[in-house]
mmCIF file of C-alpha atoms in Angstrom:
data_model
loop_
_atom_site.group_PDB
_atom_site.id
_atom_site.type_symbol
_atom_site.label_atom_id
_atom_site.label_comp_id
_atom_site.label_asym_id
_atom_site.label_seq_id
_atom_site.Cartn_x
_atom_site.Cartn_y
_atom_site.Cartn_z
ATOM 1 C CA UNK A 79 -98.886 76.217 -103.182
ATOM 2 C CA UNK A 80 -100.062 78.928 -106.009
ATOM 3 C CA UNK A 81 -97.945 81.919 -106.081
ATOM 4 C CA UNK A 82 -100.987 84.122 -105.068
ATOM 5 C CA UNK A 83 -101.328 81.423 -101.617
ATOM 6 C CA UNK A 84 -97.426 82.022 -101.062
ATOM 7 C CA UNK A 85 -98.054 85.784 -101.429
ATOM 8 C CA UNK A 86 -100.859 86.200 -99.214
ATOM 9 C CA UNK A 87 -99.112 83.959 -96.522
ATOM 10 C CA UNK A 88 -96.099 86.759 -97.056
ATOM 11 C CA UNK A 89 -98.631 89.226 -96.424
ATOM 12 C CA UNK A 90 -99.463 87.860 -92.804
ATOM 13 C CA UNK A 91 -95.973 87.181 -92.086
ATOM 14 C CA UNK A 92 -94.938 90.566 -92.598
ATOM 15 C CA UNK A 93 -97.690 91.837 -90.729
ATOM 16 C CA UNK A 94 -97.675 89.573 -87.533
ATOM 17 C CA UNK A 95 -93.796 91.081 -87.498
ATOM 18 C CA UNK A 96 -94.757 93.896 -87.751
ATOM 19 C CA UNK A 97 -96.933 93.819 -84.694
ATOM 20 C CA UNK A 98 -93.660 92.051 -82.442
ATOM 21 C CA UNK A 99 -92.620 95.760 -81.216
ATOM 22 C CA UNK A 100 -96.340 96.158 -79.626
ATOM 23 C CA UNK A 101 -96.130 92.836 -78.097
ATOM 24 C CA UNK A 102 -92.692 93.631 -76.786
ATOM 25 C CA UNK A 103 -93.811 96.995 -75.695
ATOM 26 C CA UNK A 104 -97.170 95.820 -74.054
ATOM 27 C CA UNK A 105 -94.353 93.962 -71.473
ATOM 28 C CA UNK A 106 -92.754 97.181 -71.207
ATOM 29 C CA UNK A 107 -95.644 98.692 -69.756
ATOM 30 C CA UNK A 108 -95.389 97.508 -66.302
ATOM 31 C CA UNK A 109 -97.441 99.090 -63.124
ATOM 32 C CA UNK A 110 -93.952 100.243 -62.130
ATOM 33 C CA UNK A 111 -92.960 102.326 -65.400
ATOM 34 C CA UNK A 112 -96.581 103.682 -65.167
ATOM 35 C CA UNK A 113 -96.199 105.215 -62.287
ATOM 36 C CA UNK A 114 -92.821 106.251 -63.366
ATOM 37 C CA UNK A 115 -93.969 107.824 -66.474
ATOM 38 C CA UNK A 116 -97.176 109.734 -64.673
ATOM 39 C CA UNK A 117 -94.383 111.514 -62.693
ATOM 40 C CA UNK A 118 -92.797 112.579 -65.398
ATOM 41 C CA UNK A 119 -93.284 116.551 -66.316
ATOM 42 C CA UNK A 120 -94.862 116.718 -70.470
ATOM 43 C CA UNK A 121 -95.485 119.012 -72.606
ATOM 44 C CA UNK A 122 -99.161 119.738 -73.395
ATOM 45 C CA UNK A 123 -99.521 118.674 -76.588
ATOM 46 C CA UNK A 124 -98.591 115.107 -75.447
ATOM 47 C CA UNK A 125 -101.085 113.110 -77.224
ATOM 48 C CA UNK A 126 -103.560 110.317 -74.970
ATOM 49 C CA UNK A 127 -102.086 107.009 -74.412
ATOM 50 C CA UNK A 128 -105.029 105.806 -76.933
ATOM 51 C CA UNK A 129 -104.455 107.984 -79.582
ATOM 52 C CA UNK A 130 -100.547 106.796 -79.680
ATOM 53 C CA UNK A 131 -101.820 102.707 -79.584
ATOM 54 C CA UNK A 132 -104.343 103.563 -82.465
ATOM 55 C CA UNK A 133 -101.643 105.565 -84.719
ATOM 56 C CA UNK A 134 -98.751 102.669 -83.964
ATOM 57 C CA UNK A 135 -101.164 100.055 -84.925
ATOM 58 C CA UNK A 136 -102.031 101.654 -87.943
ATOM 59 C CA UNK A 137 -98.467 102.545 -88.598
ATOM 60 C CA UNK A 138 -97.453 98.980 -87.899
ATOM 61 C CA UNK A 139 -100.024 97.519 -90.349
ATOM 62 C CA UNK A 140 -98.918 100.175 -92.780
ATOM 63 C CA UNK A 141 -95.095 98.992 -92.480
ATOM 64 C CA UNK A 142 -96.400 95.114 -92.476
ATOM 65 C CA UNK A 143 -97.563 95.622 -96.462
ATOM 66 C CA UNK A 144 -94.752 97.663 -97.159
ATOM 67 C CA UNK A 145 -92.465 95.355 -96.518
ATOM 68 C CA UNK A 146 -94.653 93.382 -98.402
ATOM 69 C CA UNK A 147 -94.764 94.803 -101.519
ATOM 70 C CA UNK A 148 -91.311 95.098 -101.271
ATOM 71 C CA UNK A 149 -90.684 91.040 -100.905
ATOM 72 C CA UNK A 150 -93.243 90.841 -103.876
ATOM 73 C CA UNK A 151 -90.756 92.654 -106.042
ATOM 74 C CA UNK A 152 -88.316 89.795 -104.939
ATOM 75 C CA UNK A 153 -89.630 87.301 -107.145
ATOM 76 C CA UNK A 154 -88.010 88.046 -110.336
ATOM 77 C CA UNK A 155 -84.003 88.566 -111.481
ATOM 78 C CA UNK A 156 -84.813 91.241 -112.757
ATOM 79 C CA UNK A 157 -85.707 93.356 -110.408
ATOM 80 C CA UNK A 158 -83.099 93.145 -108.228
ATOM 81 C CA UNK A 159 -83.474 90.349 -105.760
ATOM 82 C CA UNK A 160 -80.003 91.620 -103.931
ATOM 83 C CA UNK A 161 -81.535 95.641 -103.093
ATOM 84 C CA UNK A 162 -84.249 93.900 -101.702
ATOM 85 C CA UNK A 163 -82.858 91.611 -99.296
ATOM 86 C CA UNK A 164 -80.657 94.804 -98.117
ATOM 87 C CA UNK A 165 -83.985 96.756 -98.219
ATOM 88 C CA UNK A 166 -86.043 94.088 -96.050
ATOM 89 C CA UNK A 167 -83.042 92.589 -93.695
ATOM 90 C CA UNK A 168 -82.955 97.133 -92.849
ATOM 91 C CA UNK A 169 -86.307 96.745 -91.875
ATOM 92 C CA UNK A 170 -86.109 93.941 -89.827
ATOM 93 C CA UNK A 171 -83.341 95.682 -88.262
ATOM 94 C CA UNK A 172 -85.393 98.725 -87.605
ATOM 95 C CA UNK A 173 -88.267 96.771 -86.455
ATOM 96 C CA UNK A 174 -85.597 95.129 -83.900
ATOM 97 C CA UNK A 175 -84.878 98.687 -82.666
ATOM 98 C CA UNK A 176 -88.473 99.812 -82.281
ATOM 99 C CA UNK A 177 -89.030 96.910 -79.891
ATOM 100 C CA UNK A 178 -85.968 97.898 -78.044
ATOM 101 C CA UNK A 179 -87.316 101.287 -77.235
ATOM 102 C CA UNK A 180 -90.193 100.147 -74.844
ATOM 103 C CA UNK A 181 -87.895 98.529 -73.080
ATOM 104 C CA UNK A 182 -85.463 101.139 -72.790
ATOM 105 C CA UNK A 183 -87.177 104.056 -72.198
ATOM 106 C CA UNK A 184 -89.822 102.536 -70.016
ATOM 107 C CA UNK A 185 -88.408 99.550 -68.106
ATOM 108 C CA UNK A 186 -85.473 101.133 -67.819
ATOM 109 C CA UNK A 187 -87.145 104.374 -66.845
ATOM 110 C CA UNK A 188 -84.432 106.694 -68.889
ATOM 111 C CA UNK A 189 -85.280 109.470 -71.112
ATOM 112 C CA UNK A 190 -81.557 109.826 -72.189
ATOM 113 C CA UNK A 191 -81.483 106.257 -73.616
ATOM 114 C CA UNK A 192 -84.982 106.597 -75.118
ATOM 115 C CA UNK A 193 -83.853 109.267 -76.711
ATOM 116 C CA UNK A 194 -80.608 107.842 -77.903
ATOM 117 C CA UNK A 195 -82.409 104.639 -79.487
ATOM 118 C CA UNK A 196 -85.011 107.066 -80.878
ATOM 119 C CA UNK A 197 -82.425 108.966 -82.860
ATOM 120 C CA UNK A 198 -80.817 105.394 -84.351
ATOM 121 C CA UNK A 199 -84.197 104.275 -85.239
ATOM 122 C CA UNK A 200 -85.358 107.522 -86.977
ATOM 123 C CA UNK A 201 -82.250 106.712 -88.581
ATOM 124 C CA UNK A 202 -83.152 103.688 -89.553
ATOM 125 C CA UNK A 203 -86.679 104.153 -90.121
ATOM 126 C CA UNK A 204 -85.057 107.338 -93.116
ATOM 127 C CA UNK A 205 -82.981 104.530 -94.530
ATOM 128 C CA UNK A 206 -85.562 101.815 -95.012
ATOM 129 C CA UNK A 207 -87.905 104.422 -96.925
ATOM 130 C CA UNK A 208 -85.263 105.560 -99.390
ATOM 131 C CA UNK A 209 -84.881 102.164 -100.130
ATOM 132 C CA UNK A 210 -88.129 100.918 -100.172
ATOM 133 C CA UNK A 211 -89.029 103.636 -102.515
ATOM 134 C CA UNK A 212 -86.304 102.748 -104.710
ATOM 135 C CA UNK A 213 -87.889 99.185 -104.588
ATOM 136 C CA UNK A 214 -91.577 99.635 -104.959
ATOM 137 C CA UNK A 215 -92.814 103.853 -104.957
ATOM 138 C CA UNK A 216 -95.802 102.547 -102.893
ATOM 139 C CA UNK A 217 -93.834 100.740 -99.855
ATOM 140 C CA UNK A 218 -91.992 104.115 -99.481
ATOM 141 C CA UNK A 219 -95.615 106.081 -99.334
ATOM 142 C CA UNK A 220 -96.505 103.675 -97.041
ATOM 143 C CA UNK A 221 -93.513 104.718 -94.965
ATOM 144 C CA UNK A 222 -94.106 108.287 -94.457
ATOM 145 C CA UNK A 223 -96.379 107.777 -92.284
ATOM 146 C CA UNK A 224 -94.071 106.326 -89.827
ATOM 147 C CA UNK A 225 -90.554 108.613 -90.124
ATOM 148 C CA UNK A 226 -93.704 111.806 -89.514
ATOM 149 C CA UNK A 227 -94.583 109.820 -86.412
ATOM 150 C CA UNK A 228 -91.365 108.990 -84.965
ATOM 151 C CA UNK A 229 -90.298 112.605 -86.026
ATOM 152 C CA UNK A 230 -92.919 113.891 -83.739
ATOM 153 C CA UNK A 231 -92.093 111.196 -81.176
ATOM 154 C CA UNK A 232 -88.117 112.368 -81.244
ATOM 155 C CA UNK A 233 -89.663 115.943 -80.623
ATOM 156 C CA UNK A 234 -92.016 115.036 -77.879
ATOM 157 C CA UNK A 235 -89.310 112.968 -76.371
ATOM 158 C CA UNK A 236 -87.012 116.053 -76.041
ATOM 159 C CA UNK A 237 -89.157 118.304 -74.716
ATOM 160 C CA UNK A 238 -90.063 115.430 -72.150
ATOM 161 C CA UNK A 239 -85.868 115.432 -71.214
ATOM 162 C CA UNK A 240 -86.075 119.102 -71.534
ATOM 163 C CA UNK A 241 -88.389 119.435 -68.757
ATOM 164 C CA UNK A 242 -87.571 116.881 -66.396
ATOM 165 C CA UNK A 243 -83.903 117.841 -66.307
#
């Protein structure tokens, strides 16, 4: 296969994976935890539950080429095949986490343990842009997007502990 059909077939791989936390949390999302979450006390400025699916599936196509670009930069010894295996294998890693929340916070109906995996994936999330900008400046632009978002998420999350404790 042409380098440009291997690249392209990257390109979906990295998005479909991206997309695996959405399928995960979609599961998440039972009538139970619904009805768990509507009891829950939020602030005002909680965004609609459409706005949040339309911002994480543009954030989650954003990280798919990111990651991309990133694996593009693998294919020479020059550039430092090694930093980018350590940058992508910390993104699968945070990806892994961000389909853990869902789970976590909503199947497991607990704000302190959504919180808790929030703060490791912010984490996370910090890391994986400082070294995909390292790797590629664009994958890291890419990523600001998503650190803003789960900023505001981390934010939202504790004033949703704040006032239902």
């Amino acid at each position: 296969m042409q380098k440009v059909g291997w690249s392209m077939l990257a390109l979906v791989f990295f998005l479909l994976v991206s997309f695996v936390p959405a399928v995960i949390g979609a599961f998440a999302m039972t009538e139970e935890s619904r009805q768990w979450y509507d009891t829950l006390a939020r602030p005002d400025w909680t965004p609609a539950g459409w706005i949040i699916s339309l911002v994480w599936t543009v954030l989650y196509f954003l990280m798919g080429i990111a990651a991309w670009l990133v694996w593009r930069r693998c294919e020479g010894p020059e550039i430092g095949i090694a930093h980018a295996k350590v940058a992508l294998g910390l993104f699968f890693v945070q990806l892994a986490v961000n389909a853990a929340w869902s789970p976590v916070y909503f199947a497991g109906q607990s704000i302190v343990w959504g919180l808790v995996v929030l703060v490791v994936l912010w984490l996370l999330v910090l890391a994986t842009t400082i070294l995909f900008f390292r790797h590629s400046r664009p994958a890291g632009v890419l990523m600001l997007p998503y650190i803003a978002w789960v900023t505001f998420a981390g934010v939202l999350l504790f004033q949703i502990w704040r006032m239902n404790t």
